[in-house]
Short mmCIF file of C-alpha atoms in Angstrom, two decimals:
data_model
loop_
_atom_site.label_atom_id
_atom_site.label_comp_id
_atom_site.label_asym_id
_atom_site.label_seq_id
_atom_site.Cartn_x
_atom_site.Cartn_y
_atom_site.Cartn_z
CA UNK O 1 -30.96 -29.95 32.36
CA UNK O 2 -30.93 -28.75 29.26
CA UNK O 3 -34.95 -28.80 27.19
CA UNK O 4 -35.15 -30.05 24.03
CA UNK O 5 -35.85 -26.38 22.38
CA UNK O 6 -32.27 -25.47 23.75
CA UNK O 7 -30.86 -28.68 22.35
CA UNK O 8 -32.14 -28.05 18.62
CA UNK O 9 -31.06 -24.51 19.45
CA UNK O 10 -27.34 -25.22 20.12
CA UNK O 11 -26.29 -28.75 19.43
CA UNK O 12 -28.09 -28.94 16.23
CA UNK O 13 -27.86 -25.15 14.86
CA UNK O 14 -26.52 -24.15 11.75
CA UNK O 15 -24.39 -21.66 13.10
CA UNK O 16 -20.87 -21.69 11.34
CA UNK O 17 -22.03 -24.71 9.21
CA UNK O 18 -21.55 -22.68 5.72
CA UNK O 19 -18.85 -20.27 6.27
CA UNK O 20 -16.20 -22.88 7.13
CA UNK O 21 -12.73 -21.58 5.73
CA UNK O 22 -11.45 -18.47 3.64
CA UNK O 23 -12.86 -20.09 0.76
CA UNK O 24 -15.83 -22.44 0.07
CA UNK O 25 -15.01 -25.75 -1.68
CA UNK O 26 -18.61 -27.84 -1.95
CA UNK O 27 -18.47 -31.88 -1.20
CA UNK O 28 -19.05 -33.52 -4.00
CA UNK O 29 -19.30 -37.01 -3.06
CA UNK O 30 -22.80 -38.27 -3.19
CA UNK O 31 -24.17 -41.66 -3.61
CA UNK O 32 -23.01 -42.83 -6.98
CA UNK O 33 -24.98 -45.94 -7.09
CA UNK O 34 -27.75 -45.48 -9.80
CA UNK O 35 -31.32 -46.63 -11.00
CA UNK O 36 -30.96 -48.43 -14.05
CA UNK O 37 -33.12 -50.26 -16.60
CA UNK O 38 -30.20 -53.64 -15.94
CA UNK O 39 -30.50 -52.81 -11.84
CA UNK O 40 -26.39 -53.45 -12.27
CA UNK O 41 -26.19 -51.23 -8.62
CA UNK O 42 -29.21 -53.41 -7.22
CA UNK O 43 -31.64 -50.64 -8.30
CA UNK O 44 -33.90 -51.77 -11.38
CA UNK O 45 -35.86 -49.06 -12.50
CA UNK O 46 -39.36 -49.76 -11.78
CA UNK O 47 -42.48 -47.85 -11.64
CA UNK O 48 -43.65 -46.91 -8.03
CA UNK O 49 -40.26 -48.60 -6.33
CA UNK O 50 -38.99 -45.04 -5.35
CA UNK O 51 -39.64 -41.71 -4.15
CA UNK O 52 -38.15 -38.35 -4.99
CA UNK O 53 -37.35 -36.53 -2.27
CA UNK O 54 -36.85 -32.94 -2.51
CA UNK O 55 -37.39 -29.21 -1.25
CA UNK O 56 -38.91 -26.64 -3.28
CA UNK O 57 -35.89 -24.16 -1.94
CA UNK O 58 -33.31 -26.27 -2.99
CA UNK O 59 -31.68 -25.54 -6.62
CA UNK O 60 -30.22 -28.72 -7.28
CA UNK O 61 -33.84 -30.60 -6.20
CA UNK O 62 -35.74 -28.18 -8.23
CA UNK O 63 -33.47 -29.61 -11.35
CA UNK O 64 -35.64 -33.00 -10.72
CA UNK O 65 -38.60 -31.87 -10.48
CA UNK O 66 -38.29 -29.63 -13.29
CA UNK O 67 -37.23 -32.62 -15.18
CA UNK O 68 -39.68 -35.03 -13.74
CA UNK O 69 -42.56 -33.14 -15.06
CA UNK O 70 -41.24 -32.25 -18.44
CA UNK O 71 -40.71 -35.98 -19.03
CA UNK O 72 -43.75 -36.84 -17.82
CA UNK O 73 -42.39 -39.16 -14.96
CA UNK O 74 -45.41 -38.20 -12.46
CA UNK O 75 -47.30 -41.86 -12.15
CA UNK O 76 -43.50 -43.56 -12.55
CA UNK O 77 -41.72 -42.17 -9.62
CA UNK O 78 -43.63 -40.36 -6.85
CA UNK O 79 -42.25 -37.19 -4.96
CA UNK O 80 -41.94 -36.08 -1.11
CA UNK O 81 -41.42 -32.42 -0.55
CA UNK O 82 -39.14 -31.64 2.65
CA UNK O 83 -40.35 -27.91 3.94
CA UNK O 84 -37.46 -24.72 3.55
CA UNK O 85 -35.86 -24.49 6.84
CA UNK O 86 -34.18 -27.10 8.48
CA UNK O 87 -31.45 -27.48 11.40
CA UNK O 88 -28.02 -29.04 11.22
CA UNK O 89 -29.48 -32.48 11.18
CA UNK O 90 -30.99 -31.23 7.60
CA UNK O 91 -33.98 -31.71 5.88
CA UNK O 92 -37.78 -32.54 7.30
CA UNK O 93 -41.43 -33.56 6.22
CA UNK O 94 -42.86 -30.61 8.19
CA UNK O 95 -45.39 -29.69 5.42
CA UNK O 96 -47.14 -32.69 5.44
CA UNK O 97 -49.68 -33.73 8.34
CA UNK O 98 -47.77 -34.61 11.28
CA UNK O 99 -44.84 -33.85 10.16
CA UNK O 100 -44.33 -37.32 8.37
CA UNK O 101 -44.07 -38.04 4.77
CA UNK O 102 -47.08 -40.21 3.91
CA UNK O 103 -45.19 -42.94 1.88
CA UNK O 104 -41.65 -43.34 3.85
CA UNK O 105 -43.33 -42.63 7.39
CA UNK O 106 -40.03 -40.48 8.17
CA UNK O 107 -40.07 -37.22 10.10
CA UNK O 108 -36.57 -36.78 8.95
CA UNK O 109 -34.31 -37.39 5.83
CA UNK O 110 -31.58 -37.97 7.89
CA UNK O 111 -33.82 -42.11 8.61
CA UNK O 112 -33.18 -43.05 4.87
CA UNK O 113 -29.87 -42.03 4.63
CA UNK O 114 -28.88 -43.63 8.10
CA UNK O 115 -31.21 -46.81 6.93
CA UNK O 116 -28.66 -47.00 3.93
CA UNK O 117 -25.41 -46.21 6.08
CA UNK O 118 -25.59 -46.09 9.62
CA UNK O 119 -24.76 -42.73 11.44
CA UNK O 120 -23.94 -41.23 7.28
CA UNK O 121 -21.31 -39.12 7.76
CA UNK O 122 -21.64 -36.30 4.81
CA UNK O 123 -24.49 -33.76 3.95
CA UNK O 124 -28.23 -35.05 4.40
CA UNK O 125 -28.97 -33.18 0.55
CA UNK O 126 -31.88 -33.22 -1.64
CA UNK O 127 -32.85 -34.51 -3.99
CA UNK O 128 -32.86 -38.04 -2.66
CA UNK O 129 -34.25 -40.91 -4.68
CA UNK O 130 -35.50 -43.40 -1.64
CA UNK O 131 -36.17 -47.39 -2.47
CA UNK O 132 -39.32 -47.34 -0.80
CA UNK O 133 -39.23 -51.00 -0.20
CA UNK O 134 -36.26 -50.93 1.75
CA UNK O 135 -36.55 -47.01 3.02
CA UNK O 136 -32.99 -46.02 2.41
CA UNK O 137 -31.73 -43.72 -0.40
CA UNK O 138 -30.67 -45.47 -3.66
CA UNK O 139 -29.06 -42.33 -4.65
CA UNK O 140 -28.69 -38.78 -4.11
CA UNK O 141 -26.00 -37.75 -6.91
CA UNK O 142 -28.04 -34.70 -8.36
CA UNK O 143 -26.52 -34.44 -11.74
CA UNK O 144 -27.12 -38.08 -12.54
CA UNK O 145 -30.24 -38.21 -11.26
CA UNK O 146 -31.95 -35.53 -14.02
CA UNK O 147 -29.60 -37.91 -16.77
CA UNK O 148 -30.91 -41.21 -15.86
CA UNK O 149 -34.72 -39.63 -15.96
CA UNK O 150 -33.85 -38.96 -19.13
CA UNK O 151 -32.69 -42.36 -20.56
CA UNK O 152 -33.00 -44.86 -17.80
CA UNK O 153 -36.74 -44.30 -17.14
CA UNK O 154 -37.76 -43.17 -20.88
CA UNK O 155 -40.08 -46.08 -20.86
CA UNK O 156 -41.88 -44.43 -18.72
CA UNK O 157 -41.93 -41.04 -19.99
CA UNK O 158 -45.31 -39.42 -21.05
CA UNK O 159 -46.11 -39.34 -25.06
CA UNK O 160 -44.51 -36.02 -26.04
CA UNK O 161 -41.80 -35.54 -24.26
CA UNK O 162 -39.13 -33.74 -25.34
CA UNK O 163 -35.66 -34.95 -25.83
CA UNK O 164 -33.41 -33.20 -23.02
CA UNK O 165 -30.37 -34.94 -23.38
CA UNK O 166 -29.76 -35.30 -27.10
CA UNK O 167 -26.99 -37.77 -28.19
CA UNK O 168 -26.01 -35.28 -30.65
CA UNK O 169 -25.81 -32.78 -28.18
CA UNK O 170 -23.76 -34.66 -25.66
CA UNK O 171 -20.39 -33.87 -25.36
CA UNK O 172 -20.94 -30.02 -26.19
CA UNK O 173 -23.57 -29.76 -24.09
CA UNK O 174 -20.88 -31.61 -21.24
CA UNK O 175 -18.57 -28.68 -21.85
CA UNK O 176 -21.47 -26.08 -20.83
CA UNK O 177 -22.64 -28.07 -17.63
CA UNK O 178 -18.92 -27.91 -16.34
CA UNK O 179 -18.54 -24.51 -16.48
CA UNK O 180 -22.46 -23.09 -15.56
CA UNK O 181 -21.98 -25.68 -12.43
CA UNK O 182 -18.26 -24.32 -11.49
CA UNK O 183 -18.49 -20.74 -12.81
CA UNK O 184 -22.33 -19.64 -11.97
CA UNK O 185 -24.53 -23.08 -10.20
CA UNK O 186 -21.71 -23.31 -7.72
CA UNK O 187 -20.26 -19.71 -8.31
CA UNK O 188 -23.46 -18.20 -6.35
CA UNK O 189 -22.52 -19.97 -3.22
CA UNK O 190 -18.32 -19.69 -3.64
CA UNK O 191 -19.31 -15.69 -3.15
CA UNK O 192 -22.00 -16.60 0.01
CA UNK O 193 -19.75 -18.84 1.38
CA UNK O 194 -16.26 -16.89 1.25
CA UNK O 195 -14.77 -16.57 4.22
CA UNK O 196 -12.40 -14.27 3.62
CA UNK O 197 -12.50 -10.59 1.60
CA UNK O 198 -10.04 -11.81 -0.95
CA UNK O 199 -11.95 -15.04 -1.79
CA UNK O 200 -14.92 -13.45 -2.33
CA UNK O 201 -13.73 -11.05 -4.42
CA UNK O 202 -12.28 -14.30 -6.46
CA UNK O 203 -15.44 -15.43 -6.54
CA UNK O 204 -17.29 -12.60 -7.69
CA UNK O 205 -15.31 -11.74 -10.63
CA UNK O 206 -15.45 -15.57 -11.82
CA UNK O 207 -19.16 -15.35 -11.56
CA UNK O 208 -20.26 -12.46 -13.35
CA UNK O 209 -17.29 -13.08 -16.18
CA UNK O 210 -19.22 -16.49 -16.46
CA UNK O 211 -22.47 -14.33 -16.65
CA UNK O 212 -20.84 -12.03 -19.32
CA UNK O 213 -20.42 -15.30 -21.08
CA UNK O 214 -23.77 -16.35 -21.34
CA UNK O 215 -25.09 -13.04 -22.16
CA UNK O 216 -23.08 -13.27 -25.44
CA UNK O 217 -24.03 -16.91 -25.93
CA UNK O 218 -27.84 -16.29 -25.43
CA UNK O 219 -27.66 -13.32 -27.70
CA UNK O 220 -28.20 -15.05 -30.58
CA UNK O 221 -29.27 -18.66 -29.85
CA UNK O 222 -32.77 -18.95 -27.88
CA UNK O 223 -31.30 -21.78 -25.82
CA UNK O 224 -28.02 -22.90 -24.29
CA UNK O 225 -27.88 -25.16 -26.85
CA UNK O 226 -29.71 -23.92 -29.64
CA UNK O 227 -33.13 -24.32 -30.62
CA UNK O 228 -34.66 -26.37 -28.03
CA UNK O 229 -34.81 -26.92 -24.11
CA UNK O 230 -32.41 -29.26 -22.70
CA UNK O 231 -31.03 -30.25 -19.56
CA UNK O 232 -28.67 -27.34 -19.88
CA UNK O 233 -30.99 -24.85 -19.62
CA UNK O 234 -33.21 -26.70 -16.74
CA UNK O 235 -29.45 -26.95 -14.56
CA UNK O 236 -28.95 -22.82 -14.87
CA UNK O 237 -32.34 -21.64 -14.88
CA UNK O 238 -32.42 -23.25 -10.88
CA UNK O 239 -29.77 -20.71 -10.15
CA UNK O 240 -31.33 -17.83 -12.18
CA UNK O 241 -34.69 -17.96 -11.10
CA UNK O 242 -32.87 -17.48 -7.28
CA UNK O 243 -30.78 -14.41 -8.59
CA UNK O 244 -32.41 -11.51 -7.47
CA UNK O 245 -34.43 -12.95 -4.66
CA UNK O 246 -31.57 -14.58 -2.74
CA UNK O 247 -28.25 -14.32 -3.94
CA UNK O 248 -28.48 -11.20 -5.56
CA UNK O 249 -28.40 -9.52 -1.62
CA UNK O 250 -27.51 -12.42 0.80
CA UNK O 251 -24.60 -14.26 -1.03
CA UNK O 252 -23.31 -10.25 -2.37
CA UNK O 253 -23.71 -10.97 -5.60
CA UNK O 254 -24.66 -7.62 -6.55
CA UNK O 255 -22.76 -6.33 -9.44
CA UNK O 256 -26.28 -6.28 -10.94
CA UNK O 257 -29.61 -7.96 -10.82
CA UNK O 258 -30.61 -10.49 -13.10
CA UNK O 259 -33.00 -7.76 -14.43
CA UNK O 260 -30.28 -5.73 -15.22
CA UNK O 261 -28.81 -7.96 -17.59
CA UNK O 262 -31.43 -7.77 -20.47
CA UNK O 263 -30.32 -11.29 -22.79
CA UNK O 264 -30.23 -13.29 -19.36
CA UNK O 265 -33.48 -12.03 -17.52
CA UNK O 266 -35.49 -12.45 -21.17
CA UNK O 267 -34.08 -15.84 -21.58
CA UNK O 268 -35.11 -16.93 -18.00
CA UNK O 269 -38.75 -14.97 -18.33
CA UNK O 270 -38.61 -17.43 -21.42
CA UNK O 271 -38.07 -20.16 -19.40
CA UNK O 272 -40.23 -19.29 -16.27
CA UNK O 273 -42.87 -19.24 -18.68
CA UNK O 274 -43.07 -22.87 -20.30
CA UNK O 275 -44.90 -25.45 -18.53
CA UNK O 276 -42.21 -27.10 -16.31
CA UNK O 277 -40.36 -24.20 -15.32
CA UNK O 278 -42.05 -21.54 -13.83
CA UNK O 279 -44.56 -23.30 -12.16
CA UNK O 280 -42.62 -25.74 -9.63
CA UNK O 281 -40.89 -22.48 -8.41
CA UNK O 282 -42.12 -20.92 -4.83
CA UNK O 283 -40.34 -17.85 -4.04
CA UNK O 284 -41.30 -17.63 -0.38
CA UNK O 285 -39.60 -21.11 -0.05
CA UNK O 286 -36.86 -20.06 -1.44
CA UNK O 287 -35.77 -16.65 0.98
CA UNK O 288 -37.43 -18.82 3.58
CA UNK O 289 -34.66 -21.31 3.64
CA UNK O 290 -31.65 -18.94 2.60
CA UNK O 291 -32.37 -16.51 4.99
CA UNK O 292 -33.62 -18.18 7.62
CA UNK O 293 -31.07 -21.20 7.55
CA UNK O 294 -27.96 -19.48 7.08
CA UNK O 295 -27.54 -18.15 10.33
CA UNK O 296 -23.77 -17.55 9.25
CA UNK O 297 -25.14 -14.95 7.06
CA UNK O 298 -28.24 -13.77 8.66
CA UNK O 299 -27.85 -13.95 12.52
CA UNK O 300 -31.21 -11.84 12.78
CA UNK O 301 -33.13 -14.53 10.56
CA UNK O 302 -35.36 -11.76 9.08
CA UNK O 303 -36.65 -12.56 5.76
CA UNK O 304 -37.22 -9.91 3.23
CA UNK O 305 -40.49 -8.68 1.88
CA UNK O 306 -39.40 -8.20 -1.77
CA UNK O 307 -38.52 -8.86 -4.71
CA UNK O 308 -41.47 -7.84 -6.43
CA UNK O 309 -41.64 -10.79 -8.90
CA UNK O 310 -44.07 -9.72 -11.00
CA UNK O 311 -41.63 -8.95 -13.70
CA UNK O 312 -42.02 -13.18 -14.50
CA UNK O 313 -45.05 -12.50 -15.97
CA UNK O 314 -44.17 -10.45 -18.48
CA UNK O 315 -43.34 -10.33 -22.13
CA UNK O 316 -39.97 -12.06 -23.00
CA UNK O 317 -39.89 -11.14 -26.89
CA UNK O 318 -37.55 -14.37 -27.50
CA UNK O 319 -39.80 -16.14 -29.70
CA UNK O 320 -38.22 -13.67 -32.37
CA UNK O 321 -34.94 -16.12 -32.34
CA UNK O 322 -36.99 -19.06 -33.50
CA UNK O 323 -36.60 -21.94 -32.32
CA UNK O 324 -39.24 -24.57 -30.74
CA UNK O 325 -39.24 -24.93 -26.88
CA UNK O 326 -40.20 -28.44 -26.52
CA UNK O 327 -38.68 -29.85 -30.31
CA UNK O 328 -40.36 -32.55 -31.75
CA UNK O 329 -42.20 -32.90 -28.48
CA UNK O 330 -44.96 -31.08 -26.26
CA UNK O 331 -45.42 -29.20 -23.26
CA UNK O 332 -46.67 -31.17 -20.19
CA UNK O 333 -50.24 -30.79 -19.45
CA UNK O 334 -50.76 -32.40 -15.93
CA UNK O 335 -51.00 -30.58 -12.67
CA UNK O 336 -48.55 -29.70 -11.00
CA UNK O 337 -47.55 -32.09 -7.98
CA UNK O 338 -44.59 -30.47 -6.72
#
């Protein structure tokens, strides 16, 4: 009879859950209900009604809590943090006592998402925003998520903080998204994922041309979009600040390191360095999870020592372009809850 250990060990491994075909197409269909100020999906926005769920590994969580703290949403919408290594059946509270989260009383993700659709079919992902009330996820569409915080909840948002979706800015700043998400966000993980030595290849060159882009861009402008932080630069720092440490060796990625590419690695010291940024990130999270949880990738599950990442710390020199970080707003003060 077979033990439970054996049973998380075979029926709910990861093994050849990432590397699925010659070429790695993500899912894309999320929850697309949202939390809005006129509740038109049947989630009003309302102080202390949800909970952010998310994993300090996880790039496209760390966008919300990156974004959550810059706006000052901290007392507004509370946040669980899943650990960095998970099994098929995806993400758990194992860093919290018992192994619960505190608010939902969930060991598991997975309960919201089945408490919204029974036995739900897709990806259990973070970030998840979960209706505490009813303990199933309102929502777990990522790039809406970090938009609504900035104009659904701005009631709520602490005095001084910055504008991060400017409606000047909009439908440039739509064009960028579209191609850091396909060409670099998503790029990363086209190049882990390949199955195949021609896709990868694919991959790669799409990636670093992409990178070669944004090299020239940031050149000359302090920002993605000019003179101030947006939510631009919070979506492709998540995948910068991962570079070297993870995908940089375990996703082949290796043309160069981030450090190698001078405009890039000052703009993301830059960035690692404002309030917001650099402190919600946790390295040893982050190769926890990639190189423990791709078992596709890294049978052996060893986890590597380095990168030394002192370099963050250092001198950036981009203040020389101008420009003011937060615009007409300030840097958040709090602690850090997440």
């Amino acid at each position: 009879m077979a033990t439970e250990s054996t049973k998380s060990e075979t029926e709910f491994s990861t093994k050849s859950a990432y590397v699925t075909g010659a070429q790695f197409t993500r899912d894309t269909n999320y929850i697309e209900t949202r939390i809005t100020r006129d509740g038109a999906d049947g989630y009003p926005v309302e102080a202390g009604r949800y909970r952010l769920v998310v994993s300090r590994a996880c790039p496209w969580a760390h966008r919300s809590t990156i974004v959550r703290r810059l706006l000052g949403l901290e007392d507004a919408i509370s946040i669980g943090v899943c650990g960095p290594t998970h099994d098929v059946r995806s993400w758990t509270f194992d860093l919290d006592e018992g192994g619960v989260d505190p608010v939902l009383g969930i060991a598991r993700l997975q309960e919201a998402y089945f408490k919204r659709t029974p036995n739900y079919p897709r990806g259990i992902t973070v970030p998840a925003m979960v209706d505490i009330p009813s303990g199933a996820v309102a929502t777990n569409n990522f790039p809406q998520i970090t938009l609504d915080f900035s104009t659904e909840w701005s009631e709520f948002h602490r005095e001084g903080a910055p504008d991060l979706y400017p409606e000047a800015l909009r439908e440039e700043m739509e064009v960028v998204n579209k191609r850091v998400f396909t060409e670099i966000n998503n790029g990363v993980y086209r190049c882990g994922f390949a199955g195949s030595q021609e896709a990868y290849e694919a991959a790669y060159s799409r990636l670093f041309t992409a990178l070669d882009w944004l090299e020239e861009r940031l050149a000359t402008q302090r920002f993605l979009m000019g003179e101030s932080i947006t939510e631009a630069d919070v979506r492709l720092f998540t995948t910068l600040v991962r570079f070297d440490a993870v995908y940089h060796g375990h996703f082949k990625c290796n043309r160069n390191k981030l450090t190698e590419m001078p405009v890039l690695w000052a703009y993301a010291r830059d960035l690692f360095q404002t309030p917001g940024f650099g402190d919600t990130v946790n390295f040893e999270q982050i190769k926890a999870h990639y190189y423990i949880v791709h078992t596709d990738l890294n049978p052996t599950q060893i986890v590597p020592v380095g990168p030394d990442t002192s370099g963050w710390a250092t001198a950036h020199g981009r203040e020389a372009l101008g420009g003011r970080p937060f615009g007409a707003g300030t840097a958040p003060t709090r602690p850090v809850d997440a």
